XYZ file of C-alpha atoms in Angstrom:
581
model
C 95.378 199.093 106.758
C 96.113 202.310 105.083
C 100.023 201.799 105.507
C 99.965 200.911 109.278
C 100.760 197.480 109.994
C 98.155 195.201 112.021
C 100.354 193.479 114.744
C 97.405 190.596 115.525
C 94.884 190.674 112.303
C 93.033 188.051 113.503
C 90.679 187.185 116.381
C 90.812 183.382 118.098
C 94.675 182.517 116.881
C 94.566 179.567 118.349
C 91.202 179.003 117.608
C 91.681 178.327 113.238
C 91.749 182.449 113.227
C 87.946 182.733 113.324
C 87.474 186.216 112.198
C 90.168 188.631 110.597
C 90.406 191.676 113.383
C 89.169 194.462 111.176
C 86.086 195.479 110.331
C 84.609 194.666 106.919
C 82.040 197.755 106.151
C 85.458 200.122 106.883
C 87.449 198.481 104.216
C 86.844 200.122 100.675
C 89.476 198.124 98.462
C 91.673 194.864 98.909
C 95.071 194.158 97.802
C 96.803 191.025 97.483
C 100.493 190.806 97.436
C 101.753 187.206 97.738
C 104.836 185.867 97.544
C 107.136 189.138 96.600
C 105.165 192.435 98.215
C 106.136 195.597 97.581
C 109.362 196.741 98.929
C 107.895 199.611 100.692
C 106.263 196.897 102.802
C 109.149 193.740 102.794
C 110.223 191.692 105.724
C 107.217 189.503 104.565
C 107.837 186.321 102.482
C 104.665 184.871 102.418
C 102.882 188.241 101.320
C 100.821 190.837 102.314
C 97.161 191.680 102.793
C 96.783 195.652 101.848
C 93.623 196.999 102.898
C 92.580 200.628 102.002
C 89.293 202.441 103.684
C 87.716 205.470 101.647
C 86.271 208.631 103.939
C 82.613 209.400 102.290
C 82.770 212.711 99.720
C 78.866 213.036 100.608
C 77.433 214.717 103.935
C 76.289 211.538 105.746
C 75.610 208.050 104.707
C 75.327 204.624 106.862
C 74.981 200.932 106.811
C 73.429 198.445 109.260
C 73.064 194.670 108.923
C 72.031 191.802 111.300
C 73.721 187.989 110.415
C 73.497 185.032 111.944
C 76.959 185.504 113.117
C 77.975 189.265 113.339
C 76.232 192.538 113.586
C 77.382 195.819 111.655
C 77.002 199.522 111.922
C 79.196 201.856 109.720
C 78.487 205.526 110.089
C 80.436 208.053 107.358
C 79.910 211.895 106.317
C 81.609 215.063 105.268
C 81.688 218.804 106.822
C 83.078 222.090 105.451
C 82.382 221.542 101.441
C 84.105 217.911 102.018
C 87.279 219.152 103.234
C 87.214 217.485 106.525
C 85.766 213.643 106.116
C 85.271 210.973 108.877
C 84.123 207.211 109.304
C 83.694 205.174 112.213
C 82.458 201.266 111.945
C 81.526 198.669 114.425
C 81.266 194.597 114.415
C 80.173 192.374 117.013
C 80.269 188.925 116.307
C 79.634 185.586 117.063
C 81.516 182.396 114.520
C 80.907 179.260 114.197
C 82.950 176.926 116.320
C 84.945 174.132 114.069
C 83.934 170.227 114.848
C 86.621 170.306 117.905
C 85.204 172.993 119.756
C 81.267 172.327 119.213
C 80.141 170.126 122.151
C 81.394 172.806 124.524
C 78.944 175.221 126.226
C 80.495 178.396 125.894
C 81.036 180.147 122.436
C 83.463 182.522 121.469
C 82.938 186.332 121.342
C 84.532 189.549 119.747
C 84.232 192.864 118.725
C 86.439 195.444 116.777
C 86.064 198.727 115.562
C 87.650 201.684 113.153
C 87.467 205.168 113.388
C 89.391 207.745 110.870
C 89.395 211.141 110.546
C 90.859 213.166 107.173
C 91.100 216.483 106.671
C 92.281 218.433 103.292
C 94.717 221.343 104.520
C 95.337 222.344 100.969
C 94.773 221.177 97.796
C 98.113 219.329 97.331
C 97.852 218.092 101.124
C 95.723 215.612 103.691
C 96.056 214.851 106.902
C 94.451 211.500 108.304
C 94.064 210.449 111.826
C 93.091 205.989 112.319
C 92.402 203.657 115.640
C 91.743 200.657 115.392
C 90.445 198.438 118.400
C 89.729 194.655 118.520
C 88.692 192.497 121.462
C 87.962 188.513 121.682
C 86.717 186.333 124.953
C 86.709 182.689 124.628
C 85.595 181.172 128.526
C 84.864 177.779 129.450
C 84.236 176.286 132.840
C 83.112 172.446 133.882
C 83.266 172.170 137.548
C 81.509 168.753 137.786
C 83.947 166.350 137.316
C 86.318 166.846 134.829
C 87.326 170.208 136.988
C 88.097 172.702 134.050
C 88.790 176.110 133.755
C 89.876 178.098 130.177
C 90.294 181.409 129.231
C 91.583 183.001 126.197
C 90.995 186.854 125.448
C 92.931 189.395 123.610
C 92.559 192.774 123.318
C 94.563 195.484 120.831
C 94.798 198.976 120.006
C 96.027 200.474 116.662
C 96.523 203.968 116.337
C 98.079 206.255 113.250
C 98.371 209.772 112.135
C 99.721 209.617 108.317
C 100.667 213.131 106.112
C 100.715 212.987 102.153
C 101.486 215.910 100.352
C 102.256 216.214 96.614
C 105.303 218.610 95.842
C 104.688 219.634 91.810
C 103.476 217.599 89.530
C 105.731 214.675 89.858
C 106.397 214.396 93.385
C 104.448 213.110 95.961
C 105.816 212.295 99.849
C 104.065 210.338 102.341
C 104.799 210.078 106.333
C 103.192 208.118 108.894
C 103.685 207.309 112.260
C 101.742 204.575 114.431
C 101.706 203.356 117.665
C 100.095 199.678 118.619
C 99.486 197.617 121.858
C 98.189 194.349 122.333
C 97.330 192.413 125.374
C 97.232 188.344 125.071
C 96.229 186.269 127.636
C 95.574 182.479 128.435
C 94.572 180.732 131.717
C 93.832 177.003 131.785
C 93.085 174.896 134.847
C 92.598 171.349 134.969
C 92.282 169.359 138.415
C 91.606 165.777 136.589
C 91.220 164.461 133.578
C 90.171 160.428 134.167
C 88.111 160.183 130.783
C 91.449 161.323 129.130
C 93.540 159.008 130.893
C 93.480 155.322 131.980
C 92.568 155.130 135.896
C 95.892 154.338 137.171
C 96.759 158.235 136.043
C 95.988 161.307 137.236
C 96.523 164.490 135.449
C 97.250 168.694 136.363
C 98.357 171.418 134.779
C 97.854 174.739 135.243
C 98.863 177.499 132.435
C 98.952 181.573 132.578
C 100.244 182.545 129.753
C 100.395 186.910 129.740
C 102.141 188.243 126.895
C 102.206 192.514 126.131
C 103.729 194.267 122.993
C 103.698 197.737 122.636
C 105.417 199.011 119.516
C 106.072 202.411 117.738
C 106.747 202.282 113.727
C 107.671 205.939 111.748
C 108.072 205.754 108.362
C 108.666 208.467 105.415
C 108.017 207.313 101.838
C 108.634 209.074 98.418
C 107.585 208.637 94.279
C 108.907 210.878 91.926
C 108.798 210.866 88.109
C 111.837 212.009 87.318
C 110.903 212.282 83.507
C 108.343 210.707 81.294
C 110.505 207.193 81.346
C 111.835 206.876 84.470
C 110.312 206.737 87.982
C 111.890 206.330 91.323
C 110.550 205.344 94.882
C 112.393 205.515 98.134
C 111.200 204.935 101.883
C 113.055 205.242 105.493
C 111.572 203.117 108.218
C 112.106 202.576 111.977
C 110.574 200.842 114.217
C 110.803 200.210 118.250
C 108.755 197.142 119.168
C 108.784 195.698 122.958
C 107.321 192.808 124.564
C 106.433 191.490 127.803
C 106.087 187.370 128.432
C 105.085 185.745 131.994
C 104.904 182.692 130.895
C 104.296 179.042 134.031
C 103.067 176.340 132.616
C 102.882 173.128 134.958
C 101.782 169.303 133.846
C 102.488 166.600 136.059
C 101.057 162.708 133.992
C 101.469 160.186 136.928
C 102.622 156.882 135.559
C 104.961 154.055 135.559
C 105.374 153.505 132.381
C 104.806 157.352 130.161
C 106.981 160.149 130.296
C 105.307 163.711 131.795
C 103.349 164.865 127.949
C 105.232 168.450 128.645
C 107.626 169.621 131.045
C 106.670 169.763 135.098
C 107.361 172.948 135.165
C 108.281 175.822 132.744
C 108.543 179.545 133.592
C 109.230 182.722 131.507
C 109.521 186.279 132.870
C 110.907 188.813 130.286
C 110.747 191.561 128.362
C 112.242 191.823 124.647
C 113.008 194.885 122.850
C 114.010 195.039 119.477
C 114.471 198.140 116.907
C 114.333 197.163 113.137
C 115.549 200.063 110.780
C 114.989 199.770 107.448
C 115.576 201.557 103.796
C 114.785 200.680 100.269
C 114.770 202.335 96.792
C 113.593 201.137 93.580
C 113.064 202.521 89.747
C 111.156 201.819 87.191
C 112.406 202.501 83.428
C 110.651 202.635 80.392
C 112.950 202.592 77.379
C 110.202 202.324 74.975
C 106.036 202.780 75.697
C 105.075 198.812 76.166
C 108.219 197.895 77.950
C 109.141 198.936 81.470
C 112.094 197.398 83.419
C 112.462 197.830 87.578
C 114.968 197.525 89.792
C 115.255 197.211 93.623
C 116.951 197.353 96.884
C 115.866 196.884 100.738
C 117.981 196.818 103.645
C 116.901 195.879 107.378
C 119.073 195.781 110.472
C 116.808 194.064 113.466
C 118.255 194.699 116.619
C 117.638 192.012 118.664
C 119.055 189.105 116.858
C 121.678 190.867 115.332
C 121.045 190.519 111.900
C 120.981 192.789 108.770
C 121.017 191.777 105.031
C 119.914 193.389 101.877
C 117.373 192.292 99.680
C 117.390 192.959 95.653
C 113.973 192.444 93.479
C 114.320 193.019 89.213
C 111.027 193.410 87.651
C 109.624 193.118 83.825
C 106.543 194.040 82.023
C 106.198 194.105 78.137
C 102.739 194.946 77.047
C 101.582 193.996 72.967
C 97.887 194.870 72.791
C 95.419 193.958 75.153
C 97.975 191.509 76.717
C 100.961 192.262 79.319
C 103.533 189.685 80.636
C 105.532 190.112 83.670
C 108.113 188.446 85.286
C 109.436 189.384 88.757
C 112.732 188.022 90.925
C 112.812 188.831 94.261
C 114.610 188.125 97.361
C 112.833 188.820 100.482
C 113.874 188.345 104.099
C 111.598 187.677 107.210
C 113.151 188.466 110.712
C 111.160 187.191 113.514
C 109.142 189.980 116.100
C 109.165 190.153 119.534
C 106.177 189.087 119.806
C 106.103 186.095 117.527
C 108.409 183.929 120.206
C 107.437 180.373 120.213
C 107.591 180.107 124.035
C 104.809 177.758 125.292
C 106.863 175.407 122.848
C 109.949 176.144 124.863
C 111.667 178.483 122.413
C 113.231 181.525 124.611
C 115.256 182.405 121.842
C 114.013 184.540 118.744
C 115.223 182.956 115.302
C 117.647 184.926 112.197
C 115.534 185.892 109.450
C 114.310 183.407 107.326
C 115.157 184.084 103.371
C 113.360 183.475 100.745
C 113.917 183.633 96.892
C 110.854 183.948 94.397
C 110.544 183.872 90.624
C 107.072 184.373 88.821
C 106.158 185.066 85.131
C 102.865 185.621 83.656
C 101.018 186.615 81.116
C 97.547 188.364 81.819
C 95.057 189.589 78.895
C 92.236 191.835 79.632
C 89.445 192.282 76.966
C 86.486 193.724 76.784
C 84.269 190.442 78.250
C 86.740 188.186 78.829
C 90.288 188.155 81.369
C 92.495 185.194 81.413
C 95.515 185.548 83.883
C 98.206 182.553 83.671
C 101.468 182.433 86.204
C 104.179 179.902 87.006
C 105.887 180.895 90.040
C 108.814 179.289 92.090
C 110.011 180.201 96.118
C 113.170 178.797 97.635
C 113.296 178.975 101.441
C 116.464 179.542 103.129
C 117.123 178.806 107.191
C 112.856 178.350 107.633
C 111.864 178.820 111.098
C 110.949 175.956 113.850
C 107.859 175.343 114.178
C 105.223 172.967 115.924
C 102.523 171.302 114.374
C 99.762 168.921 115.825
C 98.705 166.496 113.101
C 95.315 165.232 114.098
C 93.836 168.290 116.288
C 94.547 171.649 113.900
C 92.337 173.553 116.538
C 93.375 173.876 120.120
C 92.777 176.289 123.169
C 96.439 174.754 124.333
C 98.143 173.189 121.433
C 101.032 172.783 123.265
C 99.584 170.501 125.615
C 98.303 168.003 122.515
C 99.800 164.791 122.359
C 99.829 165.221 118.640
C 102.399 167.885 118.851
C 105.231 167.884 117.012
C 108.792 170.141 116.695
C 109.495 170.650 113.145
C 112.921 171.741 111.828
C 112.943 171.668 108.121
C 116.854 172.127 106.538
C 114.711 174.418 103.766
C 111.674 175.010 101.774
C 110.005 175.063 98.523
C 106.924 176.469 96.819
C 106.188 175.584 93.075
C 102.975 176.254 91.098
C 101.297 177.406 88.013
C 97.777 179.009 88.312
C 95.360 180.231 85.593
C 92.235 182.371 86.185
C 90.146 183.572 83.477
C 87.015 185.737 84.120
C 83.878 186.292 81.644
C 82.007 189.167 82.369
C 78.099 190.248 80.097
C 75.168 192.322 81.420
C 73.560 189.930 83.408
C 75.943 187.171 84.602
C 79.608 186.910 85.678
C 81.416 183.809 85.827
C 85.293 183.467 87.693
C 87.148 180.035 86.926
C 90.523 179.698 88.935
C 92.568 176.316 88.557
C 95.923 175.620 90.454
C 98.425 173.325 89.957
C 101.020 173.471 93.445
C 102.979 172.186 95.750
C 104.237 173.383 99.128
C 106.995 171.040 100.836
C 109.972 171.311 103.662
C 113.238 168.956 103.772
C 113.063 166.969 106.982
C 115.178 164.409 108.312
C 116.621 164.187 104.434
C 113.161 163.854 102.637
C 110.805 166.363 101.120
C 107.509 166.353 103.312
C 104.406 168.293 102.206
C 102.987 171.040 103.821
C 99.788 171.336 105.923
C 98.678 173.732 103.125
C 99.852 171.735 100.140
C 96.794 170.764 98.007
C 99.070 169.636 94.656
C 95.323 170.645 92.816
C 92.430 173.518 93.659
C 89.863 174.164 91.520
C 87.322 177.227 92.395
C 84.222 178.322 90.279
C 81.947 181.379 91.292
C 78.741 182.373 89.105
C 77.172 185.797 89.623
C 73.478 186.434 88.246
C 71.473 188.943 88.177
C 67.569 188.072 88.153
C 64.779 189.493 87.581
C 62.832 191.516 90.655
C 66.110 192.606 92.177
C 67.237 189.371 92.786
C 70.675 188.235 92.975
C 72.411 184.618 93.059
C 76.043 183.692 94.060
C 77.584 180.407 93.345
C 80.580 179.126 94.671
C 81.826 175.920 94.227
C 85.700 174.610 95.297
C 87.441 171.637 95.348
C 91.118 170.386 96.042
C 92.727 166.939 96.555
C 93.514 165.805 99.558
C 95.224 167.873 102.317
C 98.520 166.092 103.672
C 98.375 163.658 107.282
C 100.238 161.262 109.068
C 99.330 157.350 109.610
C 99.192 156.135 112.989
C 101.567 153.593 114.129
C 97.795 151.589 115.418
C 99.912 149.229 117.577
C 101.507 151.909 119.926
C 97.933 154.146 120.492
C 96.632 152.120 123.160
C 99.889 152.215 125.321
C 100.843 155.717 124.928
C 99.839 158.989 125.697
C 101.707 160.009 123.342
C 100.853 160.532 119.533
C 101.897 157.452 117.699
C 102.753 158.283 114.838
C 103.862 156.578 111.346
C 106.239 158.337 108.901
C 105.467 162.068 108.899
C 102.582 163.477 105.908
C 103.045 160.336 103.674
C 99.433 159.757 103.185
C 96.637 162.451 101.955
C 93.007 163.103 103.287
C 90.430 162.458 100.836
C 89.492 164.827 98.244
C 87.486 167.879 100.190
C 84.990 169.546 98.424
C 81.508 172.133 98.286
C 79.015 173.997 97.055
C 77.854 177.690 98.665
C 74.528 179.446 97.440
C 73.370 182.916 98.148
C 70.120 184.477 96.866
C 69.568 188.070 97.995
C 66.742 190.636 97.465
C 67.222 194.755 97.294
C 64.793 196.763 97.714
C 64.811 200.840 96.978
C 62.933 203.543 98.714
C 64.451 206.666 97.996
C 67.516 207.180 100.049
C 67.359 203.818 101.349
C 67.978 200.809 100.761
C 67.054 197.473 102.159
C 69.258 194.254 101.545
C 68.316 190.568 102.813
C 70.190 187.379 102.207
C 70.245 183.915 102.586
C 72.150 181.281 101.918
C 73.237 177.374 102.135
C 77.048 176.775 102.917
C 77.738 173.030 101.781
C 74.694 172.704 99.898
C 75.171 168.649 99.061
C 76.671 168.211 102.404
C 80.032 166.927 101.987
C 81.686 165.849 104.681
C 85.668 166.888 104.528
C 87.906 164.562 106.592
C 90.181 166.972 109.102
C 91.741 164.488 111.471
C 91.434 161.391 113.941
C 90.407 161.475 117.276
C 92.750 159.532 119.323
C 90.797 159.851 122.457
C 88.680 157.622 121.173
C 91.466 155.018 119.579
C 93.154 155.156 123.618
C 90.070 153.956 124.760
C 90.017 150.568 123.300
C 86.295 150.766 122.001
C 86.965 151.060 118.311
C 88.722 148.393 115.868
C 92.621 149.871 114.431
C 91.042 149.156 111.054
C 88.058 151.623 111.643
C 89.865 155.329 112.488
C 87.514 157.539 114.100
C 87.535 160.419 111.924
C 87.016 164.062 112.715
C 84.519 166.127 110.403
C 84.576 169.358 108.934
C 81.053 171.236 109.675
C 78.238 170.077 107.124
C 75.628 171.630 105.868
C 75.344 175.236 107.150
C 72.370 178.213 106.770
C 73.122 181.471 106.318
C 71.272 184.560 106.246
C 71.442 188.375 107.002
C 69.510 191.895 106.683
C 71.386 194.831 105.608
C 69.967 198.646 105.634
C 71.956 201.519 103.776
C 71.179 205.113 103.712
């Protein structure tokens, strides 16, 4: 968000990420970087989300909205001729709880909120001052008897102070320095858990799971046009990150005949430091007007792990009329934070970077109606990271207490696809058609094994109108085939606690699919303006397979040929009232 990095940008992790951490009525403009970001940003091989806010030019102006899952207030103005500009924003909110979560009584809660400050000190100069503050509460408590106690909350802090100043006419230097902290914690308490288990068992576990990062990032960026066919960016970065884990997590499954579902007892008390320092430069030449070629270079050292490499990125663009294609190599490597430590999993040690490689080209034409963007892309994944999966229950307030968990070491990774968007734009009606062709897949154990996120095809249509009586209709339709699972091994799940699983994501879900509709109404009275909406998510209802419930196979009451499954969320309303002044 405006160059400083969001350490935790989203509320509920471990709750599907219900709500990103920043609020929308700040943001002004959204950038997309996938699979090769900018080098000023790098360290990032599966992309980058750039937000950018905008400080009002006007004296005051606000916005207010009511929705059947957040509220809104966003507050800007201007003093001194415009020279000194300030916003401040404000969401409370209240999501929707996925099919795993819904039968329980409490809901989840959050708030976050932005305030900036800019002020002009000349008219080559600006000075900006950000916080950012975010906050979520997820409690749950059953005292009659299944004894049950859960608590999940998080609360961060995001502060920056950022300098640009343009030197001439064709140089411009940018600083900015940042400071973030971020408290995580999670208690769990269960006394007994006889519905989960057969009645020979009984079950405990208790979990406190406190985990602090405070970390400081400076960073002092450059763009000069050196002439009129050759451009050159540079940037310095360091950054001091620590964090703070006390970690005891017990479980003690009394059988005969199962092993204990995660260690007895497991206990973390540390604190991590690592400093990450970090340079990169890149040109861009332009031997003749519709043909620019770029050229890159980043180098990080991290600290902790003891491990620095160098990354190179060549870029192409040749433009012939309204058309421009681009190709792109890039090599990109991701080091591991502090804070990222996979330690309710039982990882105490921080991984090397993982690397990645990524090719694109593409060919994008923009007329005066119509856009059509096509790219084929390619990724190569060097030394990917462990990680833990649970196949049938995606959304967990302790994942790592699932029987469905699963340690993943993949040897490396790959990422194909080709993707075509085109866009036709008139007065009244704008229509977005986006088809991709994909797939997403690690080697295990000597095979190639989809993804959680490998669809193979997606197919999204949106279709804006404008009506008559300041009425306005959204469309949005998308489709994909089948996400990726695992069969159950039926003859093992009533004898285990354990997940019993088959041969790991050889089967697919069945093809998910939907259908959203908005209609809103604006209505104009002179400096205000009155906005209401409503709408139907999953308009024809369709129900998306996510999972099985194996409760519910342990328990003997259901057939091996009939799975149990679990269901996305149906149909949904939607609505909302927004006031701007």
């Amino acid at each position: 968000v405006d160059g400083m990095e969001i350490v935790e940008p989203y509320h509920f992790r471990d709750l599907g990420s219900l709500a990103g951490a920043v609020t929308p009525n700040a943001i002004a403009d959204v950038h997309l970087h996938r699979g090769s970001p900018p080098l000023a940003f790098g360290n990032r091989s599966g992309g980058v989300l750039e937000m950018v806010t905008e400080t009002a030019r006007g004296r005051f102006s606000g916005h207010l909205g009511w929705g059947a899952e957040a509220s809104q207030l966003a507050l800007d103005g201007s003093l001194t001729s415009g020279r000194l500009r300030w916003l401040t924003a404000y969401r409370d909110g209240r999501p929707d709880l996925p099919q795993e979560l819904s039968e329980l009584d409490s809901k989840p809660t959050y708030w976050d909120a932005m305030a900036k400050t800019s002020i002009s000190l000349s008219a080559h100069q600006e000075l900006s001052v950000q916080g950012l503050w975010a906050s979520d509460e997820f409690q749950f408590q059953e005292p009659e008897f299944l004894s049950q106690e859960f608590n999940v909350g998080q609360r961060s802090r995001h502060v920056g102070v950022r300098y640009i100043a343009s030197v001439g006419h064709r140089h411009l230097i940018e600083a900015l320095a940042s400071d973030v902290l971020v408290d995580r914690r999670r208690d769990g308490l269960e006394i007994e858990a006889s519905l989960l288990t057969p009645d020979t068992e009984s079950s405990q576990y208790i979990i406190n799971d406190h985990r602090v990062t405070r970390a400081h990032d400076q960073r002092l960026e450059g763009m000069s046009s050196l002439s009129d066919r050759f451009d050159l960016e540079w940037g310095l970065d360091s950054r001091q990150e620590r964090t703070t884990y006390n970690y005891l997590g017990f479980a003690a499954f009394v059988a005969d005949f199962i092993d204990p579902v995660a260690p007895r007892l497991t206990g973390f008390d540390r604190r991590l430091d690592q400093r990450q320092v970090s340079a990169f430069t890149q040109g861009a030449w332009r031997p003749r007007s519709d043909l620019t070629v770029g050229i890159g270079l980043r180098f990080d050292d991290h600290g902790l792990a003891d491990d620095s490499g160098l990354a190179p990125r060549l870029t192409f663009s040749y433009q012939s009329g309204k058309g421009v294609l681009r190709a792109v190599w890039a090599r990109v490597r991701d080091a591991s934070a502090t804070h990222k430590l996979s330690l309710a999993d039982g990882e105490e040690v921080l991984p090397a970077a993982e690397t990645a490689d990524y090719a694109a080209v593409g060919y994008h034409l923009n007329g005066s109606r119509n856009a059509l963007a096509v790219e084929l892309y390619r990724q190569r994944i060097k030394n990917p990271r462990v990680r833990f999966d649970n196949l049938y229950k995606p959304i967990s307030r302790f994942p790592e207490l699932e029987i469905d968990r699963l340690r993943l070491e993949p040897a490396t990774g790959r990422s194909d696809g080709l993707e075509i968007q085109w866009t036709r734009r008139t007065k009244r009606w704008q229509s977005h058609l986006t088809y991709e062709l994909s797939r997403s897949e690690d080697l295990l154990d000597g095979g190639w094994r989809p993804r959680r996120s490998d669809r193979r095809h997606a197919l999204q249509g949106r279709l804006t109108i404008e009506l008559p009586h300041g009425l306005h209709a959204d469309l949005n339709w998308r489709g994909s085939s089948g996400r990726p699972t695992t069969p159950f091994d039926i003859n093992r799940v009533p004898e285990s606690f354990f997940a019993a699983v088959g041969d790991y994501q050889t089967t697919r879900l069945p093809t998910d699919h939907q259908l959203d509709v908005r209609v809103s109404k604006r209505w104009h009275w002179r400096a205000l303006e009155l906005t209401t909406e409503i709408g139907l998510d999953n308009v024809y209802d369709h129900r998306g397979v996510r999972g099985f419930d194996l409760i519910k196979l342990r328990d003997g009451s259901n057939l091996p040929a009939a799975l149990p499954a679990e269901l996305e969320l149906g149909r949904q309303l939607r609505w909302g009232v927004e006031l701007s002044w």
